PDB file of C-alpha atoms in Angstrom:
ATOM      1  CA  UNK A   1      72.605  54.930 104.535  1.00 42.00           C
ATOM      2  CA  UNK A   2      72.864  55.264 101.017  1.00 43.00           C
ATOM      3  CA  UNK A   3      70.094  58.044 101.191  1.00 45.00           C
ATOM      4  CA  UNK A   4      71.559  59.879 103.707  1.00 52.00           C
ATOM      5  CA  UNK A   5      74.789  59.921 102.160  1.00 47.00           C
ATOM      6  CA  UNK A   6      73.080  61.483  98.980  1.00 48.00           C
ATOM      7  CA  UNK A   7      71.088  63.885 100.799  1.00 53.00           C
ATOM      8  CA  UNK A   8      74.223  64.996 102.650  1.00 44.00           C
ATOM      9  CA  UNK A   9      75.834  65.456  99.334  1.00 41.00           C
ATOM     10  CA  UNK A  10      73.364  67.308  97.864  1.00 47.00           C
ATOM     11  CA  UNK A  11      73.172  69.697 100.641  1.00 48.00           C
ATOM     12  CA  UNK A  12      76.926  70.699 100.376  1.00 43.00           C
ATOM     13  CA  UNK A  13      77.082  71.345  96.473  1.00 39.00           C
ATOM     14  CA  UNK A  14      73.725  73.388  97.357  1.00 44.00           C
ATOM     15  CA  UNK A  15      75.134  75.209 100.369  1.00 43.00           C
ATOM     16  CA  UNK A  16      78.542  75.861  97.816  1.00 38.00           C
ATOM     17  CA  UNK A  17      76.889  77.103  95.358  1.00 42.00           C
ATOM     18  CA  UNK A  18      75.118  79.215  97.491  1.00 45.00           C
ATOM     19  CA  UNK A  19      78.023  80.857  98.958  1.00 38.00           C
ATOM     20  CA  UNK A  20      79.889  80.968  95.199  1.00 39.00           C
ATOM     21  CA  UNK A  21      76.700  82.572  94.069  1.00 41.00           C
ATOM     22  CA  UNK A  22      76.474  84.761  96.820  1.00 43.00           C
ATOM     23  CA  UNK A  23      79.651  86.015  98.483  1.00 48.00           C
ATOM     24  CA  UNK A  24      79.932  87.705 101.692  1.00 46.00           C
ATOM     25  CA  UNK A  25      78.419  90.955 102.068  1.00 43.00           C
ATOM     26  CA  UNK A  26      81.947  92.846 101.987  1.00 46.00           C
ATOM     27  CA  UNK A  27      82.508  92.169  99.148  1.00 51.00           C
ATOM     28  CA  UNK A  28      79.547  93.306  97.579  1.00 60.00           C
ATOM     29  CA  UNK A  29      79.718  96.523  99.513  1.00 83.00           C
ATOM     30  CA  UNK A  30      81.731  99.177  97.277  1.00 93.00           C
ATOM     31  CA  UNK A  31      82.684 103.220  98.678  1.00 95.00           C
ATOM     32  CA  UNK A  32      83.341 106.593  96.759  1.00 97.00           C
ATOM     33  CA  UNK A  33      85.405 108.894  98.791  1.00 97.00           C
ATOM     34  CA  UNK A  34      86.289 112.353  98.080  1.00 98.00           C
ATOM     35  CA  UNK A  35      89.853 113.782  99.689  1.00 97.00           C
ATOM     36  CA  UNK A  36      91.883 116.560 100.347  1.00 98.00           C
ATOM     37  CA  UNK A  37      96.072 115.745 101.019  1.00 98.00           C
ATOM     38  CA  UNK A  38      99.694 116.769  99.920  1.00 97.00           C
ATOM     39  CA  UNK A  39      99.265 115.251  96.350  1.00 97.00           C
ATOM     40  CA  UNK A  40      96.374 117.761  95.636  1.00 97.00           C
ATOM     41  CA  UNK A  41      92.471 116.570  95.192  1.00 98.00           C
ATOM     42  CA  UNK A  42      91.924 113.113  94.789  1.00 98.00           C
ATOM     43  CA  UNK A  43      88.819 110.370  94.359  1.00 98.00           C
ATOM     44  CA  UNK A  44      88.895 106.668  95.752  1.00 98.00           C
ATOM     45  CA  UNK A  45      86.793 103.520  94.350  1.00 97.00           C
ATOM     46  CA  UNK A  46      87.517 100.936  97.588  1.00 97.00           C
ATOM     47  CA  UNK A  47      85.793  97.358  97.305  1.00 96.00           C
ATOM     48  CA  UNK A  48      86.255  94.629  99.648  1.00 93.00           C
ATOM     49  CA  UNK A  49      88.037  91.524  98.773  1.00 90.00           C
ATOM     50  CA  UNK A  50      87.960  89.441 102.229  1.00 89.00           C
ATOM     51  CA  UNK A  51      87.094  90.067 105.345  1.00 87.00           C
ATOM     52  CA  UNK A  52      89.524  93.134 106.822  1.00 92.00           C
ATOM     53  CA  UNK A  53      91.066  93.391 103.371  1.00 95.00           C
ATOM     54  CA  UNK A  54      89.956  95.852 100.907  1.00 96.00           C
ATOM     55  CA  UNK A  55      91.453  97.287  97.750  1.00 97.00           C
ATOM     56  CA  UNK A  56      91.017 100.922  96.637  1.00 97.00           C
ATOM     57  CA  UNK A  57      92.324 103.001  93.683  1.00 98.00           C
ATOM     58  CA  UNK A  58      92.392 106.816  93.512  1.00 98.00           C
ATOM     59  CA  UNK A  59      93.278 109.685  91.515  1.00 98.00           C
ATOM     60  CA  UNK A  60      94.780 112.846  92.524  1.00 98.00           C
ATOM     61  CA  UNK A  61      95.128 116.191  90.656  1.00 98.00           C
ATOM     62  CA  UNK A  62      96.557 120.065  92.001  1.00 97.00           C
ATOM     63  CA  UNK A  63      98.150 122.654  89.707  1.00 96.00           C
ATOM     64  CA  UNK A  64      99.638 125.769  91.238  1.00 92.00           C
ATOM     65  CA  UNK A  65     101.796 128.599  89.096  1.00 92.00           C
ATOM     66  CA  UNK A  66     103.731 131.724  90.580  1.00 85.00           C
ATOM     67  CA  UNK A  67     106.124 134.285  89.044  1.00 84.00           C
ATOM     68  CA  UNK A  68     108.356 135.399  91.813  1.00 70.00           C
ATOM     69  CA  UNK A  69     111.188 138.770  91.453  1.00 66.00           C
ATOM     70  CA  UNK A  70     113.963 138.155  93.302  1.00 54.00           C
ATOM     71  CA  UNK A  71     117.157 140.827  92.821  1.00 52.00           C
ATOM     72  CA  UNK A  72     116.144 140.993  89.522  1.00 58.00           C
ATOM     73  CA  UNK A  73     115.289 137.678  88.219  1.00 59.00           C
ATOM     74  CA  UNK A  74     112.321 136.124  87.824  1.00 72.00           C
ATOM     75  CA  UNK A  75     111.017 133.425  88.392  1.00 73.00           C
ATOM     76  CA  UNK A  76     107.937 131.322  86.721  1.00 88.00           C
ATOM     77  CA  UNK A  77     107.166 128.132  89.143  1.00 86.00           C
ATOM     78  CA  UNK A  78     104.481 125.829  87.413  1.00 93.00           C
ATOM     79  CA  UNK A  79     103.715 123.369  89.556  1.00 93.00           C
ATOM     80  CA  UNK A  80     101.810 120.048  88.744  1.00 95.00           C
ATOM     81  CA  UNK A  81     100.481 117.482  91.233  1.00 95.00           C
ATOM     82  CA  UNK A  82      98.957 114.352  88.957  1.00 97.00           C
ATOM     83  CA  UNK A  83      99.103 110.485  90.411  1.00 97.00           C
ATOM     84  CA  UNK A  84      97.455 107.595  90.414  1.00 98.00           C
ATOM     85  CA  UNK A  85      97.227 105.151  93.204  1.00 98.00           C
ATOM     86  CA  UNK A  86      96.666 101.014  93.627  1.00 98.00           C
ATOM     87  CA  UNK A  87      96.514 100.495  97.175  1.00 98.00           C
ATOM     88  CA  UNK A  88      95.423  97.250  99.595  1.00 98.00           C
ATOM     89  CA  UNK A  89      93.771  98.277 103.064  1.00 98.00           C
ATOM     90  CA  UNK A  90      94.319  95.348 106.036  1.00 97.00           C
ATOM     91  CA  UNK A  91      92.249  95.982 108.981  1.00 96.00           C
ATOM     92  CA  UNK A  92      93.894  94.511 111.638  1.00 92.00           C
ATOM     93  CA  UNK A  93      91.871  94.810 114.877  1.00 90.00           C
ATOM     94  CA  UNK A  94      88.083  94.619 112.461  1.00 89.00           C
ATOM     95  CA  UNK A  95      87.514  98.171 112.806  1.00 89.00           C
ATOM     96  CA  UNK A  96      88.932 101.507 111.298  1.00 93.00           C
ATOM     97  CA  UNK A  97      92.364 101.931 112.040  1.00 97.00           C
ATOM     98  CA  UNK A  98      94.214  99.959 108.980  1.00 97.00           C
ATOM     99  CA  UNK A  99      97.655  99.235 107.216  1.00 98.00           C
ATOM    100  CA  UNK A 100      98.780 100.280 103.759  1.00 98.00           C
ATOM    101  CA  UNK A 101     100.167  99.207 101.247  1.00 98.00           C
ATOM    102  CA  UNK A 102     100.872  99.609  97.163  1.00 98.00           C
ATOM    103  CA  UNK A 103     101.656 101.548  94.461  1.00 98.00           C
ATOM    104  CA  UNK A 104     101.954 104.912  92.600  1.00 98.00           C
ATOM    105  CA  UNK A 105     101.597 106.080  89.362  1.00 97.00           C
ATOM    106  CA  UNK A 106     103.985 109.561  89.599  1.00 94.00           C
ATOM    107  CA  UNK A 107     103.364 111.830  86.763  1.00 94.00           C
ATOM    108  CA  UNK A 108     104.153 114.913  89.447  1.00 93.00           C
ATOM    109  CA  UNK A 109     106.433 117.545  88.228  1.00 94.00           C
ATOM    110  CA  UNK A 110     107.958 121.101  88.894  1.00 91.00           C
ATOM    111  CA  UNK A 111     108.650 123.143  85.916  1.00 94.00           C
ATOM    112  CA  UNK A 112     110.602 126.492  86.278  1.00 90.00           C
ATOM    113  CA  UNK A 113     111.812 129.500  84.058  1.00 90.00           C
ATOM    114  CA  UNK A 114     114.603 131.526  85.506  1.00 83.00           C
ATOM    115  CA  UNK A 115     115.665 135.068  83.199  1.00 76.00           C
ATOM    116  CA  UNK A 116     118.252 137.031  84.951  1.00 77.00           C
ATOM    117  CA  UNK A 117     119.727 140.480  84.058  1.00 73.00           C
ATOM    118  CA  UNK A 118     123.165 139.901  85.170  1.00 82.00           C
ATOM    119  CA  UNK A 119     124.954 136.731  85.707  1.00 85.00           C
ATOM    120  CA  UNK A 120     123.954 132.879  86.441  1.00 86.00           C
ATOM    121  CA  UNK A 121     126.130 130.587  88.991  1.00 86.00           C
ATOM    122  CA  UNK A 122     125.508 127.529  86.998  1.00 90.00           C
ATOM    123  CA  UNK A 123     128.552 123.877  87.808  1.00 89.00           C
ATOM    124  CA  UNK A 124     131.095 125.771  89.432  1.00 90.00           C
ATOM    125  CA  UNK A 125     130.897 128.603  86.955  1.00 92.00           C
ATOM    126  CA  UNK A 126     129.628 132.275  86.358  1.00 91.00           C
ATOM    127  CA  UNK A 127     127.570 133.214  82.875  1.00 92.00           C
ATOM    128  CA  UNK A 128     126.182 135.877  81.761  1.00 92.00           C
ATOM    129  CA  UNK A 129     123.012 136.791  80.711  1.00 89.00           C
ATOM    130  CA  UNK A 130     123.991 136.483  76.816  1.00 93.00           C
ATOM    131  CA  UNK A 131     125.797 133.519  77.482  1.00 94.00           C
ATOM    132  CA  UNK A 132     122.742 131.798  79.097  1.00 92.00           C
ATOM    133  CA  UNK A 133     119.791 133.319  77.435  1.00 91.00           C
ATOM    134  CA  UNK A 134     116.580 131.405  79.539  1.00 89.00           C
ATOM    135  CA  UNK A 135     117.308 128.780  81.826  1.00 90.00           C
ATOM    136  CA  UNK A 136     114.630 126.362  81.917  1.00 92.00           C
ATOM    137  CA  UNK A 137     114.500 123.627  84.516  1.00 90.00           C
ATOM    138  CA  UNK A 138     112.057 120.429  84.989  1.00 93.00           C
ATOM    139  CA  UNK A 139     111.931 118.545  88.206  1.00 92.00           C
ATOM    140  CA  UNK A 140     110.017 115.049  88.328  1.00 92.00           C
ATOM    141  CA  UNK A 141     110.349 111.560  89.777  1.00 91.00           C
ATOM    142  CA  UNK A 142     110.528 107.979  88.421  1.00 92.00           C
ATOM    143  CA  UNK A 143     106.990 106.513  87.082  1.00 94.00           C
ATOM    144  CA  UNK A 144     106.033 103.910  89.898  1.00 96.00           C
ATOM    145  CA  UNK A 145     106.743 104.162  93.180  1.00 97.00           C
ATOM    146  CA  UNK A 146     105.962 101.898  96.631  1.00 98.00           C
ATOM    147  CA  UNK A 147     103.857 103.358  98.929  1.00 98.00           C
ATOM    148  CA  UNK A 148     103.414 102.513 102.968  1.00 98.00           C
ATOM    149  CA  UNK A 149     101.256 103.824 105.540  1.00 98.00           C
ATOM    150  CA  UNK A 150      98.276 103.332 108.268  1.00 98.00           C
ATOM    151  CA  UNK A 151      95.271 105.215 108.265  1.00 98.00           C
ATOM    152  CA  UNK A 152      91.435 105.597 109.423  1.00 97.00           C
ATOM    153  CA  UNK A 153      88.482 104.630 108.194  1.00 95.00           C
ATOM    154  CA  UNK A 154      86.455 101.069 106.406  1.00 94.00           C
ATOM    155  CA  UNK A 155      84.956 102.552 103.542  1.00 91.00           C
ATOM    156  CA  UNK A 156      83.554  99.039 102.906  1.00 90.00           C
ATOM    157  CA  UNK A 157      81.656  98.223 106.015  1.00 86.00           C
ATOM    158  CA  UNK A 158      80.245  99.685 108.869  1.00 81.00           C
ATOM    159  CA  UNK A 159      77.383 100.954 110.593  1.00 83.00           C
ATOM    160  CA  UNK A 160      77.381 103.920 108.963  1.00 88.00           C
ATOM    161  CA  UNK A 161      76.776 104.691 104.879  1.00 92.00           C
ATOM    162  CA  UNK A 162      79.349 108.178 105.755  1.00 95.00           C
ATOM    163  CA  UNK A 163      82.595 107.644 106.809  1.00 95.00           C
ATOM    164  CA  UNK A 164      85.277 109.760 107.960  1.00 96.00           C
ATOM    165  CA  UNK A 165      88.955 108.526 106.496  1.00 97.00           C
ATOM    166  CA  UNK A 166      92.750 109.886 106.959  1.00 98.00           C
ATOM    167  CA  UNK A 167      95.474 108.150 105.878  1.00 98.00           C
ATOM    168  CA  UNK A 168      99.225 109.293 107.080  1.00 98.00           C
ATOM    169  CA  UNK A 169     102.255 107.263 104.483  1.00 98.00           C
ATOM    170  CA  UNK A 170     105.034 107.940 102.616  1.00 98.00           C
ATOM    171  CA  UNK A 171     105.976 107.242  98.804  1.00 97.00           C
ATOM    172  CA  UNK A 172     109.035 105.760  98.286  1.00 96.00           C
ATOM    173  CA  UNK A 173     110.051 108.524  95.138  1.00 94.00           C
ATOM    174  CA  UNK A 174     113.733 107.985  94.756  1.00 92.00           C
ATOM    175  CA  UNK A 175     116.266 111.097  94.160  1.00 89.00           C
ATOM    176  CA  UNK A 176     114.471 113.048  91.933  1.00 91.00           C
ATOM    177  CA  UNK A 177     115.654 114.174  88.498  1.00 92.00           C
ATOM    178  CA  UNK A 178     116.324 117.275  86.887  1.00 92.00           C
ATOM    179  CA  UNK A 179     116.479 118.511  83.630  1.00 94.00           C
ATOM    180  CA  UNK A 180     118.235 121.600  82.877  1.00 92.00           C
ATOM    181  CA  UNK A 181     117.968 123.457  79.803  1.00 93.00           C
ATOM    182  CA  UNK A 182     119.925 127.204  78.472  1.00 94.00           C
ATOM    183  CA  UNK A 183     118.022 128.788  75.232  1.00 93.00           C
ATOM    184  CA  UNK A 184     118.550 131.657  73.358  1.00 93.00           C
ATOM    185  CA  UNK A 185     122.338 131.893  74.379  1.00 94.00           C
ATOM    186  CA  UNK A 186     125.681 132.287  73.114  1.00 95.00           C
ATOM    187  CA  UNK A 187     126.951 129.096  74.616  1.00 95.00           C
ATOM    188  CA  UNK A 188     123.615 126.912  74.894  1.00 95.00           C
ATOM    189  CA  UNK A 189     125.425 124.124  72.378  1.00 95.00           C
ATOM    190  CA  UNK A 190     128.934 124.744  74.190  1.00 96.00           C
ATOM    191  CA  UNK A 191     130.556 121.548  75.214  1.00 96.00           C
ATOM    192  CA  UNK A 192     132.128 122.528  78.409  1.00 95.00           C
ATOM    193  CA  UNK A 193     128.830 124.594  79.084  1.00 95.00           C
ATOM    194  CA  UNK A 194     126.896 121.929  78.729  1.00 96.00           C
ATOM    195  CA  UNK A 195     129.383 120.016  81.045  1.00 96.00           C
ATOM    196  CA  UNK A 196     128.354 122.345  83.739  1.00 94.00           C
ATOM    197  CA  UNK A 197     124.835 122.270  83.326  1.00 93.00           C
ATOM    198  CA  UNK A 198     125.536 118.386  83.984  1.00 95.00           C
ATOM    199  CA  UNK A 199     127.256 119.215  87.481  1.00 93.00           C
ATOM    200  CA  UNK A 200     124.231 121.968  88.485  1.00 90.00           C
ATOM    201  CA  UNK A 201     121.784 118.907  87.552  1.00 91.00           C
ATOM    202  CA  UNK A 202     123.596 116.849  90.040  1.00 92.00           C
ATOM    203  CA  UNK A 203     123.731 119.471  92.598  1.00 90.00           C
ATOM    204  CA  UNK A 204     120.293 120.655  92.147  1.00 88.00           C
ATOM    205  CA  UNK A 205     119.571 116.376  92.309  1.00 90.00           C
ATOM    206  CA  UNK A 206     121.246 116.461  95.598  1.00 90.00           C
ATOM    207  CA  UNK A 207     119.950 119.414  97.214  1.00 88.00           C
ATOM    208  CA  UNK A 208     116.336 117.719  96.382  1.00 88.00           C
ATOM    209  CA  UNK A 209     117.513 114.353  98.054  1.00 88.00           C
ATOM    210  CA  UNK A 210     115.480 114.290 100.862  1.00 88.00           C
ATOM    211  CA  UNK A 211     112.273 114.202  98.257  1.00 86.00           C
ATOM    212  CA  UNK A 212     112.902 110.482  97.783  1.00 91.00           C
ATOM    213  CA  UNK A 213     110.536 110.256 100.680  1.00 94.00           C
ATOM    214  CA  UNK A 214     107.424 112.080 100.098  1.00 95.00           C
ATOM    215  CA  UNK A 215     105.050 112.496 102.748  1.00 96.00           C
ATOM    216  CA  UNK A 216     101.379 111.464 102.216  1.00 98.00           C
ATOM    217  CA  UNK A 217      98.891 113.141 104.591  1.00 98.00           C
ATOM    218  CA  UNK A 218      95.339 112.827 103.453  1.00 98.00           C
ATOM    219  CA  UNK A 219      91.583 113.486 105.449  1.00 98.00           C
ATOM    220  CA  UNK A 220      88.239 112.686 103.415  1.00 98.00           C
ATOM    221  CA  UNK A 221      85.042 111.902 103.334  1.00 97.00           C
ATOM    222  CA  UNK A 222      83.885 108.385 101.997  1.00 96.00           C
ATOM    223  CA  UNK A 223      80.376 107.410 100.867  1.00 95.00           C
ATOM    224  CA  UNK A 224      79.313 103.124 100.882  1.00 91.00           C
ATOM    225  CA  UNK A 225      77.051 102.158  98.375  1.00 86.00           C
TER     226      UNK A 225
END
């Protein structure tokens, strides 16, 4: 007996080591994806870390500028789309469909130049144009923010090294903030101007609510390796 107890022993450090040697195959199966979605161009690294759970992390770039005339003030829109994302996939049923979860690294922003040749509603006040000089306004959202969602598509394992994804989620943004800043004008240091460039923050802040929710929708093409 004492012989078979060894042997037995020494079969189950050998079969451990084996498997801490050698994990599953998900996990050594890593994908590259390449996507298209409403925070601009992005690229994913997924890897597996169990079985139905994998771990991917992305970044995502799109810059867009436009000058728009509008009863004679224009307007420069500079527009910057720039995250980063740390996100765990659990596939529920073993196949593609999946649920999302994690984080995001927010570095989007709007940036905007407004010159008028008359007059500027800014608080609950009318300027003029001397008054004002250029109003320049920046729109952007807190640093990290939660993100939720399902989606399509194992980039880990499969039958198949190509794999379609799409992923359909929201980031939880918060209200986002504004920064509003006169140059060039009369009253650009006045205190009670200044008081209602506060209050046309807050209003702009509030109009904007509804971007404390931004949609994520997303469609690429993933390659395992």
């Amino acid at each position: 007996f004492k012989l078979n107890h060894k042997q037995a022993l020494a079969a189950a450090v050998i079969s451990l080591s084996a498997f801490v040697i050698t994990p599953p195959a998900i996990a050594e199966n890593f994908g590259l994806s390449l996507k298209a979605s409403t925070l601009g161009a992005g690229i994913e690294l997924s890897a597996g870390l169990a079985e139905n759970l994998n771990v991917r992390v992305g970044a995502n770039y799109f810059k867009f500028a436009k000058t728009l005339e509008e009863d004679g003030t224009n307007y420069d829109f500079d527009l910057k789309l720039n995250s980063f994302t740390a996100l765990v996939d659990w596939h529920v049923f073993s196949g593609g469909f999946r649920i999302t979860g994690g984080g995001v690294l927010d570095k989007n922003s709007l940036e905007g130049v407004a010159q008028v040749s008359d007059f500027y509603d800014i608080g609950n006040q009318t300027f003029s144009q001397a008054e004002v000089g250029t109003l320049n306004g920046l729109i952007n959202f807190r640093n990290i923010s939660p993100y939720v969602g399902i989606g399509w598509g194992n980039m880990v394992s499969g039958d198949s090294n190509w794999v379609f994804t799409a992923d359909l989620g929201v980031i939880f943004t918060g209200t986002p903030r504004v920064d509003l800043n006169s140059v060039g004008g009369t009253l650009s240091n006045n205190a009670v101007f200044l008081a209602e460039i506060a209050r046309e923050e807050q209003n702009v802040a509030n109009d904007l609510d509804f971007f404390k929710f931004y949609p994520v929708v997303s469609i690429g093409m993933s390659y395992r390796f």
